[in-house]
PDB file of C-alpha atoms in Angstrom:
ATOM      1  CA  MET G   1       0.942  -2.389   0.318  1.00 78.00           C
ATOM      2  CA  THR G   2      -2.735  -1.894   1.133  1.00 93.00           C
ATOM      3  CA  ALA G   3      -4.404   0.673  -1.106  1.00 95.00           C
ATOM      4  CA  ARG G   4      -5.882   3.682   0.663  1.00 97.00           C
ATOM      5  CA  ILE G   5      -9.240   4.515  -0.882  1.00 98.00           C
ATOM      6  CA  GLY G   6     -10.905   7.744   0.180  1.00 98.00           C
ATOM      7  CA  VAL G   7     -14.673   8.000   0.565  1.00 98.00           C
ATOM      8  CA  VAL G   8     -15.996  11.563   0.617  1.00 98.00           C
ATOM      9  CA  THR G   9     -18.779  12.574   2.972  1.00 98.00           C
ATOM     10  CA  PHE G  10     -20.761  15.620   1.856  1.00 97.00           C
ATOM     11  CA  PRO G  11     -23.578  16.997   4.031  1.00 96.00           C
ATOM     12  CA  GLY G  12     -26.402  14.703   2.906  1.00 97.00           C
ATOM     13  CA  SER G  13     -24.299  11.765   1.737  1.00 97.00           C
ATOM     14  CA  LEU G  14     -25.995   8.463   2.633  1.00 97.00           C
ATOM     15  CA  ASP G  15     -23.912   5.627   1.291  1.00 98.00           C
ATOM     16  CA  ASP G  16     -20.474   6.673   2.497  1.00 98.00           C
ATOM     17  CA  SER G  17     -20.491   3.984   5.226  1.00 98.00           C
ATOM     18  CA  ASP G  18     -21.519   1.263   2.789  1.00 97.00           C
ATOM     19  CA  ALA G  19     -18.849   2.395   0.319  1.00 98.00           C
ATOM     20  CA  SER G  20     -16.196   2.277   3.073  1.00 98.00           C
ATOM     21  CA  ARG G  21     -17.402  -1.155   4.109  1.00 97.00           C
ATOM     22  CA  ALA G  22     -17.194  -2.402   0.507  1.00 97.00           C
ATOM     23  CA  VAL G  23     -13.634  -1.069   0.255  1.00 98.00           C
ATOM     24  CA  ARG G  24     -12.702  -2.929   3.445  1.00 97.00           C
ATOM     25  CA  LEU G  25     -14.399  -6.170   2.387  1.00 96.00           C
ATOM     26  CA  ALA G  26     -12.472  -6.023  -0.868  1.00 96.00           C
ATOM     27  CA  GLY G  27      -9.193  -5.834   1.066  1.00 96.00           C
ATOM     28  CA  ALA G  28      -8.294  -2.141   0.878  1.00 97.00           C
ATOM     29  CA  GLU G  29      -8.167   0.530   3.565  1.00 97.00           C
ATOM     30  CA  PRO G  30     -11.065   2.990   3.505  1.00 98.00           C
ATOM     31  CA  VAL G  31     -10.207   6.580   4.413  1.00 97.00           C
ATOM     32  CA  SER G  32     -13.007   8.977   5.386  1.00 97.00           C
ATOM     33  CA  LEU G  33     -12.728  12.343   3.655  1.00 97.00           C
ATOM     34  CA  TRP G  34     -14.773  15.312   4.801  1.00 96.00           C
ATOM     35  CA  HIS G  35     -16.136  17.597   2.083  1.00 95.00           C
ATOM     36  CA  ALA G  36     -14.408  20.628   3.616  1.00 93.00           C
ATOM     37  CA  SER G  37     -10.997  18.971   3.479  1.00 91.00           C
ATOM     38  CA  ASP G  38      -8.544  20.417   1.007  1.00 87.00           C
ATOM     39  CA  SER G  39      -6.011  17.634   1.007  1.00 87.00           C
ATOM     40  CA  LEU G  40      -6.175  14.096  -0.322  1.00 92.00           C
ATOM     41  CA  ASP G  41      -3.742  11.580   1.133  1.00 94.00           C
ATOM     42  CA  VAL G  42      -5.216   8.604  -0.716  1.00 97.00           C
ATOM     43  CA  ASP G  43      -4.648   6.433  -3.796  1.00 97.00           C
ATOM     44  CA  ALA G  44      -8.215   6.644  -5.114  1.00 98.00           C
ATOM     45  CA  VAL G  45     -11.464   8.432  -4.291  1.00 98.00           C
ATOM     46  CA  ILE G  46     -15.110   7.377  -4.177  1.00 98.00           C
ATOM     47  CA  LEU G  47     -17.928   9.926  -4.266  1.00 98.00           C
ATOM     48  CA  PRO G  48     -20.833   8.032  -2.689  1.00 98.00           C
ATOM     49  CA  GLY G  49     -24.584   8.154  -3.163  1.00 97.00           C
ATOM     50  CA  GLY G  50     -27.039  10.284  -1.251  1.00 97.00           C
ATOM     51  CA  PHE G  51     -28.501  13.751  -1.484  1.00 97.00           C
ATOM     52  CA  SER G  52     -25.566  16.107  -1.040  1.00 96.00           C
ATOM     53  CA  TYR G  53     -26.734  19.544   0.076  1.00 94.00           C
ATOM     54  CA  GLY G  54     -30.290  18.270  -0.087  1.00 94.00           C
ATOM     55  CA  ASP G  55     -30.111  18.145  -3.907  1.00 93.00           C
ATOM     56  CA  TYR G  56     -30.756  21.912  -3.752  1.00 94.00           C
ATOM     57  CA  LEU G  57     -30.443  23.748  -7.086  1.00 95.00           C
ATOM     58  CA  ARG G  58     -29.547  20.579  -9.001  1.00 95.00           C
ATOM     59  CA  CYS G  59     -28.255  17.192  -7.834  1.00 96.00           C
ATOM     60  CA  GLY G  60     -24.523  17.595  -7.195  1.00 96.00           C
ATOM     61  CA  ALA G  61     -24.425  21.270  -8.203  1.00 96.00           C
ATOM     62  CA  ILE G  62     -23.339  22.607  -4.827  1.00 96.00           C
ATOM     63  CA  ALA G  63     -21.193  19.625  -3.788  1.00 96.00           C
ATOM     64  CA  ARG G  64     -19.207  20.135  -6.959  1.00 97.00           C
ATOM     65  CA  PHE G  65     -17.806  23.374  -5.497  1.00 96.00           C
ATOM     66  CA  SER G  66     -16.856  21.961  -2.079  1.00 95.00           C
ATOM     67  CA  PRO G  67     -13.154  22.247  -1.146  1.00 96.00           C
ATOM     68  CA  VAL G  68     -12.486  18.533  -1.484  1.00 97.00           C
ATOM     69  CA  MET G  69     -13.728  18.583  -5.083  1.00 97.00           C
ATOM     70  CA  GLY G  70     -11.003  21.048  -6.033  1.00 96.00           C
ATOM     71  CA  GLU G  71      -8.487  18.390  -4.982  1.00 97.00           C
ATOM     72  CA  VAL G  72     -10.439  15.583  -6.642  1.00 98.00           C
ATOM     73  CA  ILE G  73     -10.503  17.497  -9.937  1.00 98.00           C
ATOM     74  CA  ARG G  74      -6.761  18.204  -9.705  1.00 97.00           C
ATOM     75  CA  GLU G  75      -5.843  14.589  -8.868  1.00 97.00           C
ATOM     76  CA  ALA G  76      -8.237  13.116 -11.439  1.00 98.00           C
ATOM     77  CA  ALA G  77      -6.419  15.125 -14.115  1.00 97.00           C
ATOM     78  CA  LYS G  78      -3.202  13.429 -13.009  1.00 96.00           C
ATOM     79  CA  GLY G  79      -4.794   9.990 -13.293  1.00 97.00           C
ATOM     80  CA  MET G  80      -6.041   9.206  -9.789  1.00 98.00           C
ATOM     81  CA  PRO G  81      -8.910   6.683  -9.912  1.00 98.00           C
ATOM     82  CA  VAL G  82     -12.242   8.357  -9.085  1.00 98.00           C
ATOM     83  CA  LEU G  83     -15.567   6.523  -8.831  1.00 98.00           C
ATOM     84  CA  GLY G  84     -18.868   8.394  -8.602  1.00 98.00           C
ATOM     85  CA  ILE G  85     -21.868   6.367  -7.524  1.00 98.00           C
ATOM     86  CA  CYS G  86     -25.383   7.782  -8.056  1.00 98.00           C
ATOM     87  CA  ASN G  87     -25.146  11.251  -6.424  1.00 98.00           C
ATOM     88  CA  GLY G  88     -21.390  10.909  -6.933  1.00 98.00           C
ATOM     89  CA  PHE G  89     -21.994  10.435 -10.678  1.00 98.00           C
ATOM     90  CA  GLN G  90     -24.121  13.594 -10.641  1.00 98.00           C
ATOM     91  CA  VAL G  91     -21.298  15.461  -8.883  1.00 98.00           C
ATOM     92  CA  LEU G  92     -18.777  14.250 -11.499  1.00 98.00           C
ATOM     93  CA  CYS G  93     -21.008  15.498 -14.331  1.00 98.00           C
ATOM     94  CA  GLU G  94     -21.528  18.861 -12.616  1.00 97.00           C
ATOM     95  CA  ALA G  95     -17.741  19.090 -12.163  1.00 97.00           C
ATOM     96  CA  HIS G  96     -17.264  18.341 -15.878  1.00 97.00           C
ATOM     97  CA  LEU G  97     -15.045  15.380 -15.061  1.00 98.00           C
ATOM     98  CA  LEU G  98     -17.606  13.415 -17.053  1.00 98.00           C
ATOM     99  CA  PRO G  99     -19.794  14.725 -19.898  1.00 98.00           C
ATOM    100  CA  GLY G 100     -23.580  14.951 -19.922  1.00 97.00           C
ATOM    101  CA  ALA G 101     -26.049  15.401 -17.068  1.00 97.00           C
ATOM    102  CA  LEU G 102     -28.514  13.406 -14.990  1.00 97.00           C
ATOM    103  CA  ILE G 103     -32.087  14.653 -15.073  1.00 95.00           C
ATOM    104  CA  ARG G 104     -35.302  13.457 -13.471  1.00 94.00           C
ATOM    105  CA  ASN G 105     -36.422   9.923 -14.338  1.00 95.00           C
ATOM    106  CA  ASP G 106     -38.731   9.873 -17.339  1.00 92.00           C
ATOM    107  CA  ARG G 107     -41.373   8.044 -15.248  1.00 91.00           C
ATOM    108  CA  ARG G 108     -41.097  10.798 -12.603  1.00 88.00           C
ATOM    109  CA  THR G 109     -40.920   8.377  -9.713  1.00 93.00           C
ATOM    110  CA  PHE G 110     -38.094   7.204  -7.524  1.00 96.00           C
ATOM    111  CA  VAL G 111     -36.963   3.780  -8.742  1.00 96.00           C
ATOM    112  CA  CYS G 112     -35.506   1.135  -6.445  1.00 97.00           C
ATOM    113  CA  ARG G 113     -34.720  -2.276  -7.927  1.00 96.00           C
ATOM    114  CA  ASP G 114     -32.123  -4.957  -8.475  1.00 97.00           C
ATOM    115  CA  GLN G 115     -30.995  -3.847 -11.924  1.00 98.00           C
ATOM    116  CA  LYS G 116     -29.418  -6.028 -14.544  1.00 98.00           C
ATOM    117  CA  LEU G 117     -26.503  -4.378 -16.337  1.00 98.00           C
ATOM    118  CA  ARG G 118     -24.162  -5.326 -19.141  1.00 98.00           C
ATOM    119  CA  VAL G 119     -20.494  -4.490 -18.703  1.00 98.00           C
ATOM    120  CA  GLU G 120     -19.605  -2.676 -21.921  1.00 98.00           C
ATOM    121  CA  SER G 121     -16.053  -1.602 -21.181  1.00 98.00           C
ATOM    122  CA  VAL G 122     -13.352  -3.204 -19.053  1.00 98.00           C
ATOM    123  CA  ASP G 123     -10.902  -0.543 -20.167  1.00 97.00           C
ATOM    124  CA  THR G 124     -11.253   1.473 -16.949  1.00 98.00           C
ATOM    125  CA  VAL G 125      -9.463   1.244 -13.619  1.00 98.00           C
ATOM    126  CA  TRP G 126     -12.746   0.360 -11.895  1.00 98.00           C
ATOM    127  CA  THR G 127     -13.875  -2.446 -14.236  1.00 98.00           C
ATOM    128  CA  LEU G 128     -10.736  -4.253 -15.375  1.00 98.00           C
ATOM    129  CA  GLU G 129     -11.630  -7.398 -13.431  1.00 97.00           C
ATOM    130  CA  TYR G 130     -14.871  -7.874 -15.372  1.00 98.00           C
ATOM    131  CA  GLN G 131     -15.226  -9.318 -18.872  1.00 98.00           C
ATOM    132  CA  THR G 132     -16.803  -7.326 -21.663  1.00 98.00           C
ATOM    133  CA  GLY G 133     -20.376  -8.550 -22.013  1.00 97.00           C
ATOM    134  CA  ASP G 134     -20.667  -9.727 -18.391  1.00 98.00           C
ATOM    135  CA  GLU G 135     -24.239  -9.440 -17.137  1.00 98.00           C
ATOM    136  CA  ILE G 136     -24.346  -8.308 -13.533  1.00 98.00           C
ATOM    137  CA  VAL G 137     -27.068  -7.345 -11.050  1.00 98.00           C
ATOM    138  CA  ILE G 138     -26.546  -4.164  -9.031  1.00 98.00           C
ATOM    139  CA  ALA G 139     -28.926  -2.249  -6.749  1.00 98.00           C
ATOM    140  CA  LEU G 140     -30.354   0.892  -8.338  1.00 98.00           C
ATOM    141  CA  LYS G 141     -32.169   3.616  -6.402  1.00 97.00           C
ATOM    142  CA  ASN G 142     -32.623   7.106  -7.720  1.00 96.00           C
ATOM    143  CA  GLY G 143     -35.075   9.788  -8.706  1.00 96.00           C
ATOM    144  CA  GLU G 144     -32.774  11.620 -11.089  1.00 96.00           C
ATOM    145  CA  GLY G 145     -30.803   9.008 -12.969  1.00 97.00           C
ATOM    146  CA  ASN G 146     -31.821   9.855 -16.497  1.00 97.00           C
ATOM    147  CA  PHE G 147     -28.526  10.322 -18.355  1.00 97.00           C
ATOM    148  CA  GLN G 148     -28.712  12.887 -21.138  1.00 96.00           C
ATOM    149  CA  ALA G 149     -26.133  14.472 -23.406  1.00 95.00           C
ATOM    150  CA  ASP G 150     -26.198  16.112 -26.802  1.00 93.00           C
ATOM    151  CA  ALA G 151     -26.040  13.856 -29.876  1.00 94.00           C
ATOM    152  CA  GLU G 152     -22.403  14.625 -30.580  1.00 96.00           C
ATOM    153  CA  THR G 153     -21.333  13.740 -27.018  1.00 97.00           C
ATOM    154  CA  VAL G 154     -23.295  10.479 -27.097  1.00 97.00           C
ATOM    155  CA  LYS G 155     -21.713   9.592 -30.446  1.00 98.00           C
ATOM    156  CA  ARG G 156     -18.265  10.253 -29.018  1.00 98.00           C
ATOM    157  CA  LEU G 157     -18.965   8.194 -25.865  1.00 98.00           C
ATOM    158  CA  GLU G 158     -20.178   5.277 -27.968  1.00 98.00           C
ATOM    159  CA  GLY G 159     -17.393   5.610 -30.546  1.00 98.00           C
ATOM    160  CA  GLU G 160     -14.638   5.784 -27.936  1.00 98.00           C
ATOM    161  CA  ASN G 161     -15.979   2.804 -25.969  1.00 97.00           C
ATOM    162  CA  ARG G 162     -16.678   5.049 -22.987  1.00 98.00           C
ATOM    163  CA  VAL G 163     -20.105   3.648 -22.144  1.00 98.00           C
ATOM    164  CA  VAL G 164     -19.087   1.374 -19.266  1.00 98.00           C
ATOM    165  CA  PHE G 165     -22.483  -0.059 -18.269  1.00 98.00           C
ATOM    166  CA  ARG G 166     -25.812  -0.355 -20.012  1.00 98.00           C
ATOM    167  CA  TYR G 167     -29.212  -1.182 -18.495  1.00 98.00           C
ATOM    168  CA  LEU G 168     -30.515  -4.596 -19.556  1.00 98.00           C
ATOM    169  CA  ASP G 169     -34.164  -5.730 -19.781  1.00 97.00           C
ATOM    170  CA  VAL G 170     -35.539  -2.488 -18.322  1.00 97.00           C
ATOM    171  CA  ASN G 171     -34.387   1.087 -18.828  1.00 98.00           C
ATOM    172  CA  PRO G 172     -35.430   2.349 -15.388  1.00 97.00           C
ATOM    173  CA  ASN G 173     -35.114   6.097 -15.951  1.00 96.00           C
ATOM    174  CA  GLY G 174     -35.097   6.986 -19.654  1.00 96.00           C
ATOM    175  CA  SER G 175     -31.318   7.303 -20.014  1.00 97.00           C
ATOM    176  CA  ILE G 176     -30.265   7.816 -23.598  1.00 97.00           C
ATOM    177  CA  ASN G 177     -29.008   4.575 -25.236  1.00 98.00           C
ATOM    178  CA  ASP G 178     -29.736   2.742 -21.930  1.00 98.00           C
ATOM    179  CA  ILE G 179     -26.539   4.247 -20.517  1.00 98.00           C
ATOM    180  CA  ALA G 180     -25.992   3.371 -16.831  1.00 98.00           C
ATOM    181  CA  GLY G 181     -22.369   4.465 -16.498  1.00 98.00           C
ATOM    182  CA  ILE G 182     -19.588   6.181 -18.421  1.00 98.00           C
ATOM    183  CA  THR G 183     -15.882   6.959 -18.152  1.00 98.00           C
ATOM    184  CA  ASN G 184     -13.523   9.764 -19.161  1.00 98.00           C
ATOM    185  CA  GLU G 185     -10.968   9.565 -22.006  1.00 97.00           C
ATOM    186  CA  ARG G 186      -8.300   8.155 -19.713  1.00 97.00           C
ATOM    187  CA  GLY G 187     -10.488   5.538 -18.016  1.00 98.00           C
ATOM    188  CA  ASN G 188      -9.620   6.649 -14.467  1.00 98.00           C
ATOM    189  CA  VAL G 189     -12.901   8.454 -13.749  1.00 98.00           C
ATOM    190  CA  VAL G 190     -16.069   6.328 -13.798  1.00 98.00           C
ATOM    191  CA  GLY G 191     -19.608   7.362 -12.881  1.00 98.00           C
ATOM    192  CA  LEU G 192     -22.687   5.178 -12.696  1.00 98.00           C
ATOM    193  CA  MET G 193     -26.167   5.377 -11.210  1.00 98.00           C
ATOM    194  CA  PRO G 194     -26.388   1.821  -9.750  1.00 98.00           C
ATOM    195  CA  HIS G 195     -24.731   1.116  -6.389  1.00 98.00           C
ATOM    196  CA  PRO G 196     -21.986  -1.541  -6.504  1.00 98.00           C
ATOM    197  CA  GLU G 197     -21.240  -0.947  -2.801  1.00 98.00           C
ATOM    198  CA  HIS G 198     -24.597  -2.550  -1.966  1.00 97.00           C
ATOM    199  CA  ASN G 199     -23.672  -5.759  -3.805  1.00 97.00           C
ATOM    200  CA  VAL G 200     -20.649  -7.018  -1.934  1.00 97.00           C
ATOM    201  CA  GLU G 201     -22.159  -9.538   0.518  1.00 95.00           C
ATOM    202  CA  ALA G 202     -24.543 -12.410  -0.108  1.00 93.00           C
ATOM    203  CA  LEU G 203     -26.442 -11.670   3.107  1.00 92.00           C
ATOM    204  CA  ALA G 204     -27.529  -8.167   2.138  1.00 88.00           C
ATOM    205  CA  GLY G 205     -27.575  -8.020  -1.639  1.00 88.00           C
ATOM    206  CA  ALA G 206     -29.080  -9.743  -4.653  1.00 93.00           C
ATOM    207  CA  SER G 207     -25.554 -10.557  -5.824  1.00 97.00           C
ATOM    208  CA  VAL G 208     -21.919  -9.903  -5.000  1.00 97.00           C
ATOM    209  CA  ASP G 209     -21.373  -8.494  -8.487  1.00 98.00           C
ATOM    210  CA  GLY G 210     -20.271  -5.131  -7.110  1.00 98.00           C
ATOM    211  CA  LEU G 211     -17.062  -6.435  -5.528  1.00 97.00           C
ATOM    212  CA  GLY G 212     -15.258  -6.248  -8.866  1.00 98.00           C
ATOM    213  CA  PHE G 213     -15.186  -2.443  -8.735  1.00 98.00           C
ATOM    214  CA  PHE G 214     -13.210  -2.466  -5.517  1.00 98.00           C
ATOM    215  CA  THR G 215     -10.860  -5.293  -6.530  1.00 98.00           C
ATOM    216  CA  SER G 216     -10.285  -3.788  -9.985  1.00 98.00           C
ATOM    217  CA  VAL G 217      -8.986  -0.518  -8.610  1.00 98.00           C
ATOM    218  CA  GLN G 218      -6.666  -2.341  -6.201  1.00 97.00           C
ATOM    219  CA  ARG G 219      -5.208  -4.417  -9.023  1.00 97.00           C
ATOM    220  CA  PHE G 220      -4.699  -1.237 -11.039  1.00 97.00           C
ATOM    221  CA  LEU G 221      -3.019   0.522  -8.109  1.00 96.00           C
ATOM    222  CA  ALA G 222      -0.782  -2.466  -7.344  1.00 94.00           C
ATOM    223  CA  ALA G 223       0.334  -2.555 -10.967  1.00 93.00           C
ATOM    224  CA  THR G 224       1.108   1.154 -11.089  1.00 86.00           C
ATOM    225  CA  VAL G 225       2.994   1.256  -7.781  1.00 61.00           C
ATOM    226  CA  SER G 226       5.279  -1.696  -8.523  1.00 49.00           C
TER     227      SER G 226
ATOM    228  CA  MET N   1     -32.025  48.202  -4.071  1.00 78.00           C
ATOM    229  CA  ALA N   2     -31.885  46.902  -7.629  1.00 90.00           C
ATOM    230  CA  ARG N   3     -33.048  43.457  -8.502  1.00 95.00           C
ATOM    231  CA  VAL N   4     -31.811  41.164 -11.256  1.00 97.00           C
ATOM    232  CA  ILE N   5     -33.814  38.194 -12.466  1.00 97.00           C
ATOM    233  CA  VAL N   6     -32.224  35.028 -13.788  1.00 98.00           C
ATOM    234  CA  ASP N   7     -34.577  32.623 -15.551  1.00 98.00           C
ATOM    235  CA  VAL N   8     -33.315  29.090 -16.096  1.00 98.00           C
ATOM    236  CA  MET N   9     -35.145  26.737 -18.451  1.00 97.00           C
ATOM    237  CA  PRO N  10     -34.508  23.186 -19.636  1.00 95.00           C
ATOM    238  CA  LYS N  11     -33.277  23.298 -23.238  1.00 94.00           C
ATOM    239  CA  PRO N  12     -35.999  22.504 -25.766  1.00 91.00           C
ATOM    240  CA  GLU N  13     -34.399  19.213 -26.803  1.00 88.00           C
ATOM    241  CA  ILE N  14     -34.149  18.016 -23.176  1.00 88.00           C
ATOM    242  CA  LEU N  15     -37.059  16.052 -21.770  1.00 87.00           C
ATOM    243  CA  ASP N  16     -38.818  18.006 -19.000  1.00 91.00           C
ATOM    244  CA  PRO N  17     -40.563  15.398 -16.818  1.00 89.00           C
ATOM    245  CA  GLN N  18     -41.856  18.025 -14.355  1.00 90.00           C
ATOM    246  CA  GLY N  19     -43.355  20.124 -17.131  1.00 94.00           C
ATOM    247  CA  LYS N  20     -44.954  17.005 -18.563  1.00 92.00           C
ATOM    248  CA  ALA N  21     -46.472  16.133 -15.193  1.00 92.00           C
ATOM    249  CA  VAL N  22     -47.888  19.639 -14.831  1.00 95.00           C
ATOM    250  CA  THR N  23     -49.201  19.534 -18.410  1.00 96.00           C
ATOM    251  CA  GLY N  24     -50.993  16.259 -17.654  1.00 94.00           C
ATOM    252  CA  ALA N  25     -52.454  17.581 -14.395  1.00 95.00           C
ATOM    253  CA  LEU N  26     -53.771  20.709 -16.101  1.00 97.00           C
ATOM    254  CA  ARG N  27     -55.419  18.589 -18.791  1.00 96.00           C
ATOM    255  CA  ARG N  28     -57.091  16.447 -16.145  1.00 96.00           C
ATOM    256  CA  LEU N  29     -58.378  19.634 -14.493  1.00 97.00           C
ATOM    257  CA  GLY N  30     -59.978  20.706 -17.742  1.00 97.00           C
ATOM    258  CA  PHE N  31     -57.392  23.278 -18.869  1.00 97.00           C
ATOM    259  CA  SER N  32     -57.006  22.037 -22.402  1.00 93.00           C
ATOM    260  CA  GLY N  33     -54.467  22.977 -25.050  1.00 95.00           C
ATOM    261  CA  LEU N  34     -51.701  23.995 -22.612  1.00 97.00           C
ATOM    262  CA  ALA N  35     -48.179  22.619 -22.859  1.00 95.00           C
ATOM    263  CA  VAL N  36     -45.983  23.505 -19.885  1.00 96.00           C
ATOM    264  CA  ARG N  37     -42.228  23.543 -19.495  1.00 96.00           C
ATOM    265  CA  GLN N  38     -41.014  24.174 -15.981  1.00 96.00           C
ATOM    266  CA  GLY N  39     -37.922  26.158 -15.107  1.00 96.00           C
ATOM    267  CA  LYS N  40     -36.477  28.161 -12.230  1.00 97.00           C
ATOM    268  CA  ARG N  41     -36.495  31.862 -11.433  1.00 98.00           C
ATOM    269  CA  PHE N  42     -33.799  33.469  -9.285  1.00 98.00           C
ATOM    270  CA  GLU N  43     -34.380  36.930  -7.820  1.00 97.00           C
ATOM    271  CA  ILE N  44     -31.075  38.547  -6.980  1.00 97.00           C
ATOM    272  CA  GLU N  45     -30.814  41.680  -4.838  1.00 95.00           C
ATOM    273  CA  VAL N  46     -27.804  43.713  -5.929  1.00 94.00           C
ATOM    274  CA  ASP N  47     -25.984  46.259  -3.751  1.00 92.00           C
ATOM    275  CA  GLY N  48     -25.655  49.549  -5.629  1.00 89.00           C
ATOM    276  CA  ASP N  49     -26.381  50.146  -9.282  1.00 91.00           C
ATOM    277  CA  VAL N  50     -26.765  47.414 -11.837  1.00 93.00           C
ATOM    278  CA  THR N  51     -23.927  48.363 -14.155  1.00 94.00           C
ATOM    279  CA  PRO N  52     -23.061  46.407 -17.322  1.00 94.00           C
ATOM    280  CA  GLU N  53     -20.088  44.965 -15.381  1.00 94.00           C
ATOM    281  CA  ARG N  54     -22.414  43.835 -12.591  1.00 94.00           C
ATOM    282  CA  LEU N  55     -24.685  42.160 -15.135  1.00 96.00           C
ATOM    283  CA  ASP N  56     -21.664  40.399 -16.627  1.00 96.00           C
ATOM    284  CA  ASP N  57     -20.803  39.170 -13.121  1.00 96.00           C
ATOM    285  CA  ILE N  58     -24.298  37.771 -12.723  1.00 97.00           C
ATOM    286  CA  ARG N  59     -24.142  36.141 -16.158  1.00 98.00           C
ATOM    287  CA  ARG N  60     -20.935  34.443 -15.041  1.00 98.00           C
ATOM    288  CA  ALA N  61     -22.619  33.358 -11.816  1.00 97.00           C
ATOM    289  CA  ALA N  62     -25.532  31.956 -13.805  1.00 98.00           C
ATOM    290  CA  GLU N  63     -23.233  30.044 -16.108  1.00 97.00           C
ATOM    291  CA  THR N  64     -21.073  28.756 -13.223  1.00 97.00           C
ATOM    292  CA  LEU N  65     -23.726  27.717 -10.727  1.00 97.00           C
ATOM    293  CA  LEU N  66     -27.342  28.702 -11.340  1.00 98.00           C
ATOM    294  CA  ALA N  67     -27.685  26.854 -14.657  1.00 98.00           C
ATOM    295  CA  ASN N  68     -26.127  23.673 -15.963  1.00 97.00           C
ATOM    296  CA  THR N  69     -25.618  24.704 -19.570  1.00 95.00           C
ATOM    297  CA  VAL N  70     -25.412  21.064 -20.652  1.00 94.00           C
ATOM    298  CA  ILE N  71     -29.166  20.817 -20.134  1.00 95.00           C
ATOM    299  CA  GLU N  72     -30.387  24.338 -19.367  1.00 96.00           C
ATOM    300  CA  SER N  73     -30.371  27.811 -20.898  1.00 97.00           C
ATOM    301  CA  PHE N  74     -30.609  31.027 -18.910  1.00 98.00           C
ATOM    302  CA  ASP N  75     -31.640  34.619 -19.317  1.00 98.00           C
ATOM    303  CA  VAL N  76     -30.476  37.560 -17.173  1.00 97.00           C
ATOM    304  CA  ARG N  77     -32.442  40.809 -16.929  1.00 95.00           C
ATOM    305  CA  THR N  78     -32.897  43.771 -14.637  1.00 95.00           C
ATOM    306  CA  GLU N  79     -36.283  44.099 -12.984  1.00 89.00           C
ATOM    307  CA  GLN N  80     -37.676  47.597 -13.400  1.00 72.00           C
TER     308      GLN N  80
END
């Protein structure tokens, strides 16, 4: 059965179409979800990049209280796979589905580059098709991607193998411990600043290293359904 | 109408890139010896009197939405 993967559109989302396209290219069925919707008839959810609500107040702070997020929080607690990309990662942190916060880049400029990453954990539903230690290249574009958390939280993330991706060669935004992405205790919620949905076709990306996100979750869903 | 002020500041241990940029700009303009941290100020018009219960409401609002207490602290006060 084809997995139904929801992609949420908030006012100000930009990469919802690319995320849906990546889902389709990877063989699943993308389902558009409007932020004001209060029902989720999907197997997994992606919160895409962009500037939800114009980044007013703080990135993700207002989107976090949209009706659809109430459902996402409820389903995530039951184990539904949730992926937050860039602004989506910020929304997940604001919703406390992931710890820490994203603040302004230490260099104070918007950064757009093909970013090398190391896959640190394959123990999540979104990364199980990678190998630990894989070096991948994924598009990165953000102004507020500087991951920060208190020392105890960082120690727990590191100790519990919940840092999923780390920046290699260059730390583009000042994130603590070069952290590019993290997961929750259960491994079903993943957030990262780089954009795997932009790296799914040779024509338009520096690599196709992002496809693994969208195939991983399908393999996970197939295994849990059968 | 009463007014309540909520000040939100980045916690001291959190890097404040905006404050750093302003600090640098001031130095370049010749204002020496000034270190700036930049926060946000919310001015809230309140219907009726500002009772202790009302202030508690606003504290809850600050904690829920106005500040992200992972990285920010806040202060609530009545403007005289």
